[in-house]
Every structure is written in C-alpha cells, then in structure tokens.
PDB file of C-alpha atoms and ligand atoms in Angstrom:
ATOM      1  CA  UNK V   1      84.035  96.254  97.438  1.00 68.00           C
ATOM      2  CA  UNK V   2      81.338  95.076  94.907  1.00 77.00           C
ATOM      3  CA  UNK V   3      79.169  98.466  95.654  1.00 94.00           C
ATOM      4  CA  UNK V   4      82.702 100.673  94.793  1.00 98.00           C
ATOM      5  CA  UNK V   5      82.489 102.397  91.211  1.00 98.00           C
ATOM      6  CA  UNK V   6      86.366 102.392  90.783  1.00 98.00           C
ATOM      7  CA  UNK V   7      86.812  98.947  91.888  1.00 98.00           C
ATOM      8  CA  UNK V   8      84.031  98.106  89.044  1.00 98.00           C
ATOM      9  CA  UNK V   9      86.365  99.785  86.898  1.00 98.00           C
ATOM     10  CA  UNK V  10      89.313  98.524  88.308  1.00 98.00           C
ATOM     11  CA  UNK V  11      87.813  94.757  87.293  1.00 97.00           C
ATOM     12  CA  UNK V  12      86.693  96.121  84.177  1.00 97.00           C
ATOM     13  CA  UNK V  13      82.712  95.436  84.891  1.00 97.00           C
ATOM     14  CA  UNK V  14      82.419  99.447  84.436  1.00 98.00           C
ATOM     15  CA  UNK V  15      83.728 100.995  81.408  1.00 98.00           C
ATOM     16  CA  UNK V  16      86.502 103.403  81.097  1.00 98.00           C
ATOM     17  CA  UNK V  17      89.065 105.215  79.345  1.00 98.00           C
ATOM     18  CA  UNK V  18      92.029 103.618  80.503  1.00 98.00           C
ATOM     19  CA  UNK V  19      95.555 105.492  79.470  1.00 98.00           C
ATOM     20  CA  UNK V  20      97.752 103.576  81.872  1.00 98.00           C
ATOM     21  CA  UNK V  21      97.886 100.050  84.020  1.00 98.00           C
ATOM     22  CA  UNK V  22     100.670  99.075  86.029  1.00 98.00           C
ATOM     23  CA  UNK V  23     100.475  96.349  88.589  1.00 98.00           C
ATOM     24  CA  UNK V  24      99.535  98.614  91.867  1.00 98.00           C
ATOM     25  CA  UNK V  25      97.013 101.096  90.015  1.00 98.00           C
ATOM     26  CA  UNK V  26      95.126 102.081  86.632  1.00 98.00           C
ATOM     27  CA  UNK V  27      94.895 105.766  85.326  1.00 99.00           C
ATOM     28  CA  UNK V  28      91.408 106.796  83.009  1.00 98.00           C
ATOM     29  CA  UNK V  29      90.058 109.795  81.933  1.00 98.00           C
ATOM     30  CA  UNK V  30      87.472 111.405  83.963  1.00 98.00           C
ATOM     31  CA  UNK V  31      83.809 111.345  82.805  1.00 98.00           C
ATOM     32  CA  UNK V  32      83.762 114.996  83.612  1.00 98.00           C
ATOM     33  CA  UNK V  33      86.503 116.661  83.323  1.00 98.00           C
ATOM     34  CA  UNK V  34      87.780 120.114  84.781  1.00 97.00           C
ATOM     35  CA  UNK V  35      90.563 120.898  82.706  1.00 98.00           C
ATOM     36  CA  UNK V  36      91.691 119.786  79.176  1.00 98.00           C
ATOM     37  CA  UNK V  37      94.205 116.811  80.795  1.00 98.00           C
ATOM     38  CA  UNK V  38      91.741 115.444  83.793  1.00 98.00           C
ATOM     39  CA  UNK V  39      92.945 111.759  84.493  1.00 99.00           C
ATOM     40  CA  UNK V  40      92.346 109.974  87.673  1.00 99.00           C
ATOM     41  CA  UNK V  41      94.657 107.957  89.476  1.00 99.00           C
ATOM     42  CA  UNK V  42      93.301 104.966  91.171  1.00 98.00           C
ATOM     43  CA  UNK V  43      94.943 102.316  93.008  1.00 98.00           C
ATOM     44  CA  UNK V  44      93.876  98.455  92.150  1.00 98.00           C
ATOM     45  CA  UNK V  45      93.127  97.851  95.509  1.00 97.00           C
ATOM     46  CA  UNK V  46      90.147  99.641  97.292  1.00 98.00           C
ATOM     47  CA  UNK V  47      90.801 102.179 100.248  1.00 97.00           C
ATOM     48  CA  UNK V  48      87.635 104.498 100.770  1.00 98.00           C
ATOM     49  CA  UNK V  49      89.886 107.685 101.515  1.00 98.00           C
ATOM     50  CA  UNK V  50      93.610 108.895 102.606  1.00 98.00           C
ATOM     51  CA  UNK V  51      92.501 108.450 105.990  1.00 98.00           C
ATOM     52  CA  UNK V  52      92.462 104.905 105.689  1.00 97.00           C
ATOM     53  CA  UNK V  53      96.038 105.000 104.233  1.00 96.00           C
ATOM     54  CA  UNK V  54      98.934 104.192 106.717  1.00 96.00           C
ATOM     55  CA  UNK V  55     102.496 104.189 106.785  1.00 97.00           C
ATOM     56  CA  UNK V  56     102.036 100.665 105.125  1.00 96.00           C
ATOM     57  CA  UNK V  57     100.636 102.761 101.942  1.00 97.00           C
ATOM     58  CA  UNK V  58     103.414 105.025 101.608  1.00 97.00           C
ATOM     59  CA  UNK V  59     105.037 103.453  98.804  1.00 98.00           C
ATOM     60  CA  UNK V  60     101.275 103.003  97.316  1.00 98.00           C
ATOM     61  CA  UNK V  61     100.796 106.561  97.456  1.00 98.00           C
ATOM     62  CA  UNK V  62     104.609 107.673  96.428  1.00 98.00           C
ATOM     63  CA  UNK V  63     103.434 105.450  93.278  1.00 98.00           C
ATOM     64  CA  UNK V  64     100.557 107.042  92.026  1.00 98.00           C
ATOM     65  CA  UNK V  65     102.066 110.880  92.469  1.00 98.00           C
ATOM     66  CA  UNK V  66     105.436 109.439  90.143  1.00 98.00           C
ATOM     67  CA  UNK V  67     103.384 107.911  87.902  1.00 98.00           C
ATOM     68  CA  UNK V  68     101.318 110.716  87.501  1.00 98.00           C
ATOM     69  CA  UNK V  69     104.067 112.875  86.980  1.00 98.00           C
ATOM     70  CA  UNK V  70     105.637 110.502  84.236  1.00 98.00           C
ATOM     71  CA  UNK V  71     102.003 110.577  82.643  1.00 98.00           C
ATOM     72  CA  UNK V  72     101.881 114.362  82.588  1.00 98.00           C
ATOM     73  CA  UNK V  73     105.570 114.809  81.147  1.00 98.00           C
ATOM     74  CA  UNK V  74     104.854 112.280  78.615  1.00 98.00           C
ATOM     75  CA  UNK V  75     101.865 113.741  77.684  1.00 98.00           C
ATOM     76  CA  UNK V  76     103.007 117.532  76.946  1.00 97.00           C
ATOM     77  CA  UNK V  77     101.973 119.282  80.141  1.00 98.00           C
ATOM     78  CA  UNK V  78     105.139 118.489  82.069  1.00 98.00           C
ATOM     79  CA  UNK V  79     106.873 122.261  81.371  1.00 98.00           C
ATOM     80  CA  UNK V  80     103.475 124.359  81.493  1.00 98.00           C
ATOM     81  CA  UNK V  81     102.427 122.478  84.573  1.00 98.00           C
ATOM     82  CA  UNK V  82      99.806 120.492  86.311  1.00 98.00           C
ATOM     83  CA  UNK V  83      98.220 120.138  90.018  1.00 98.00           C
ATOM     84  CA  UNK V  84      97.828 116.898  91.233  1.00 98.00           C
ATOM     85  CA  UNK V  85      94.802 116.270  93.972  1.00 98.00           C
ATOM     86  CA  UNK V  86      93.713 113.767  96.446  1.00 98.00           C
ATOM     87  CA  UNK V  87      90.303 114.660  97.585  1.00 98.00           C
ATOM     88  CA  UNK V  88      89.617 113.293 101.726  1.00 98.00           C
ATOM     89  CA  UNK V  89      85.806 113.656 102.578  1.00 98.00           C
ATOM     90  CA  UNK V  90      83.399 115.989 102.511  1.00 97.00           C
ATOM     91  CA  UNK V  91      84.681 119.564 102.913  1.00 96.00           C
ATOM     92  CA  UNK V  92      87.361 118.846 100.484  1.00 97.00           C
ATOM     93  CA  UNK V  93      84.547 117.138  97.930  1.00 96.00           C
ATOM     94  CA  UNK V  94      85.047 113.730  97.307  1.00 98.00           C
ATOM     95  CA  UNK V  95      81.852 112.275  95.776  1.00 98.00           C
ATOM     96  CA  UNK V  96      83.793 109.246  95.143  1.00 98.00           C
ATOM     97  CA  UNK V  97      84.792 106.956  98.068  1.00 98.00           C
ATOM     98  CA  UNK V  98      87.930 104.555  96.848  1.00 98.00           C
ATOM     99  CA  UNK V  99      91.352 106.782  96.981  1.00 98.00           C
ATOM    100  CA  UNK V 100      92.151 108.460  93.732  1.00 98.00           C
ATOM    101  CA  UNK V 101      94.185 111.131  92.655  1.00 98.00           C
ATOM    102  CA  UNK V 102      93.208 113.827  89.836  1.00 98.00           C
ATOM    103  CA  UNK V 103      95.808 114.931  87.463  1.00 98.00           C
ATOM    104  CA  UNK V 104      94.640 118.427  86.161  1.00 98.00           C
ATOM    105  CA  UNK V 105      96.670 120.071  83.740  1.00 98.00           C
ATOM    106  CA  UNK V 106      96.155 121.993  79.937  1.00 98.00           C
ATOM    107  CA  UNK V 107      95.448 125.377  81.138  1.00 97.00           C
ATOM    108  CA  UNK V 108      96.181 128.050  83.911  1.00 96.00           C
ATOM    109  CA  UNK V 109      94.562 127.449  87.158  1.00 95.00           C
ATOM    110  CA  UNK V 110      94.207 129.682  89.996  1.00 91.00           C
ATOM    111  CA  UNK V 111      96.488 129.052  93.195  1.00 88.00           C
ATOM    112  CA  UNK V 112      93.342 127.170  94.955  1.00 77.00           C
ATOM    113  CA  UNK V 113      89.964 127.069  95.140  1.00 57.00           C
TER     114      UNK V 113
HETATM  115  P1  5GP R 201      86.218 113.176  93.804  1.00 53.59           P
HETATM  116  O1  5GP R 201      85.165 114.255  93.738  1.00 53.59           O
HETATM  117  O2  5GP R 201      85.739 112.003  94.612  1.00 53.59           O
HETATM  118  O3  5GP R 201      87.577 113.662  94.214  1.00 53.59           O
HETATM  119  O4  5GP R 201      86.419 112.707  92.297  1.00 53.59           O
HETATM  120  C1  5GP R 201      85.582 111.785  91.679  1.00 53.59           C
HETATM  121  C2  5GP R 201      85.753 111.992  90.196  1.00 53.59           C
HETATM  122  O5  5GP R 201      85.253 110.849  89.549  1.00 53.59           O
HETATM  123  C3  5GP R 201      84.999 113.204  89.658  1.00 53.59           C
HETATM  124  O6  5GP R 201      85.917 114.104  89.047  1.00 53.59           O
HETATM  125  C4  5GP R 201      84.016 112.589  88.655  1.00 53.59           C
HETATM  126  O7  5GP R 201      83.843 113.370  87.497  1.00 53.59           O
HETATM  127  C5  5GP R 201      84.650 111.248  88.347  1.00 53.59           C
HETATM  128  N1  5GP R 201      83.685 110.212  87.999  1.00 53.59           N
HETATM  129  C6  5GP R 201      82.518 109.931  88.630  1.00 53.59           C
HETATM  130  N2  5GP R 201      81.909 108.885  88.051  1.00 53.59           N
HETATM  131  C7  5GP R 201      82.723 108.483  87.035  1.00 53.59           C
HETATM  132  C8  5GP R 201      82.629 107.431  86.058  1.00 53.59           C
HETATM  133  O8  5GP R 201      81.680 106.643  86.014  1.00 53.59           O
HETATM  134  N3  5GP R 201      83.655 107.349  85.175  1.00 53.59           N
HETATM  135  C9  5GP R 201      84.723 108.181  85.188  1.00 53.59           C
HETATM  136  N4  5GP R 201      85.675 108.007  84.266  1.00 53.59           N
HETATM  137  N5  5GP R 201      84.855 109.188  86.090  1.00 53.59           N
HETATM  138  C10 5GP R 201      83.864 109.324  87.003  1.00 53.59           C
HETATM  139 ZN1   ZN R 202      86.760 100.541  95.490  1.00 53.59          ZN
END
C-alpha cells in the first residue's frame, strides 16, 4: 500500500523509533504517546483493520500479542502491568488504517475508557 503510513515505516521510507523487528512484524514508539511505555505493534504486511484478519491470521495476530508481552516483561512493566489494544474503525478510534496493536503500560490506567 504505497499511500499506508505504517507500511512507509515498515520499508523504512518513514522514520521511526524502532525497538523490535522480527520477520512477521516491527514494534516503534508512538509519536504521541498515552502512557510512559506506548509502543505499537505492526505487522510487516499491510491489513487495513482486524476485520480484514481471518482464521489464516491467527498465528499473525497470536504473534504480535506474545511478542508484545515479551517486550513489556523485558522492559520492566511486566509485574505492574500493561493493556494491550487493537483499535477496529471508527467508534473504537483508529486514525490509522494498517492493523497495529498499542502496548500501554508505566502507570495506572482506569478499567476502560
Ligand atoms: P490508532 O488510533 O489507529 O489505533 O493508532 C494510531 C497511532 O499511531 C496513534 O497512537 C498515533 O499517535 C500513532 N501515529 C500516528 N502517526 C504516527 C507516526 O508518524 N509515527 C509514529 N511513530 N506513530 C504515529
Ligand atoms: Zn499498510
């Protein structure tokens, strides 16, 4: 998708702080972010939202939630906690449209909201 802003950072034509590659997806800090740990999630290749993701992305999605548990444990917010969130169109608020999930984490945060 050459208009997607993730897959520009994906290919590296965008900038970004990148704090973890593997072969399916890439983890960077987000530009603005909502608590002090705010990294987002973002597999290499583009879907727009979870409802494009099928059965066949199970192990796609399974990924990115274990590796952003491994990233939060290793990175000190394991035992005080962290919410992972996958954002799916407009009511829940997803501005951007390739499938990402935000790992939030560093300070209390109410149940939801
Ligand atoms: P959404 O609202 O779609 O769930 O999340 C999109 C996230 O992407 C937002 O938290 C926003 O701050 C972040 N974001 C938007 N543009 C950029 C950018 O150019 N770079 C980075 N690192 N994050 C971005
Ligand atoms: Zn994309």
């Amino acid at each position: 998708m050459s208009d997607c802003l993730f897959c520009k950072i994906v290919s590296g034509q965008v900038p970004a702080k990148i704090v973890h590659q593997d072969d399916q997806c890439i983890a960077f800090l987000d530009i603005a972010p909502q608590a002090p740990t705010h990294v987002l999630f973002v597999p290499r290749r583009h879907l727009a939202s979870l409802n494009e993701a099928t059965v066949e992305e199970k192990e796609l999605l399974g990924h990115l939630m274990v590796t952003a548990s491994k990233y939060a444990r290793d990175n000190g917010i394991g035992e005080t906690g962290y919410r992972q969130v996958v954002n799916c169109n407009r009511d829940a608020g997803q501005t951007v449209f390739h499938l990402h999930l935000h790992l939030l984490g560093g300070r209390p945060m109410g149940h939801f909201g």
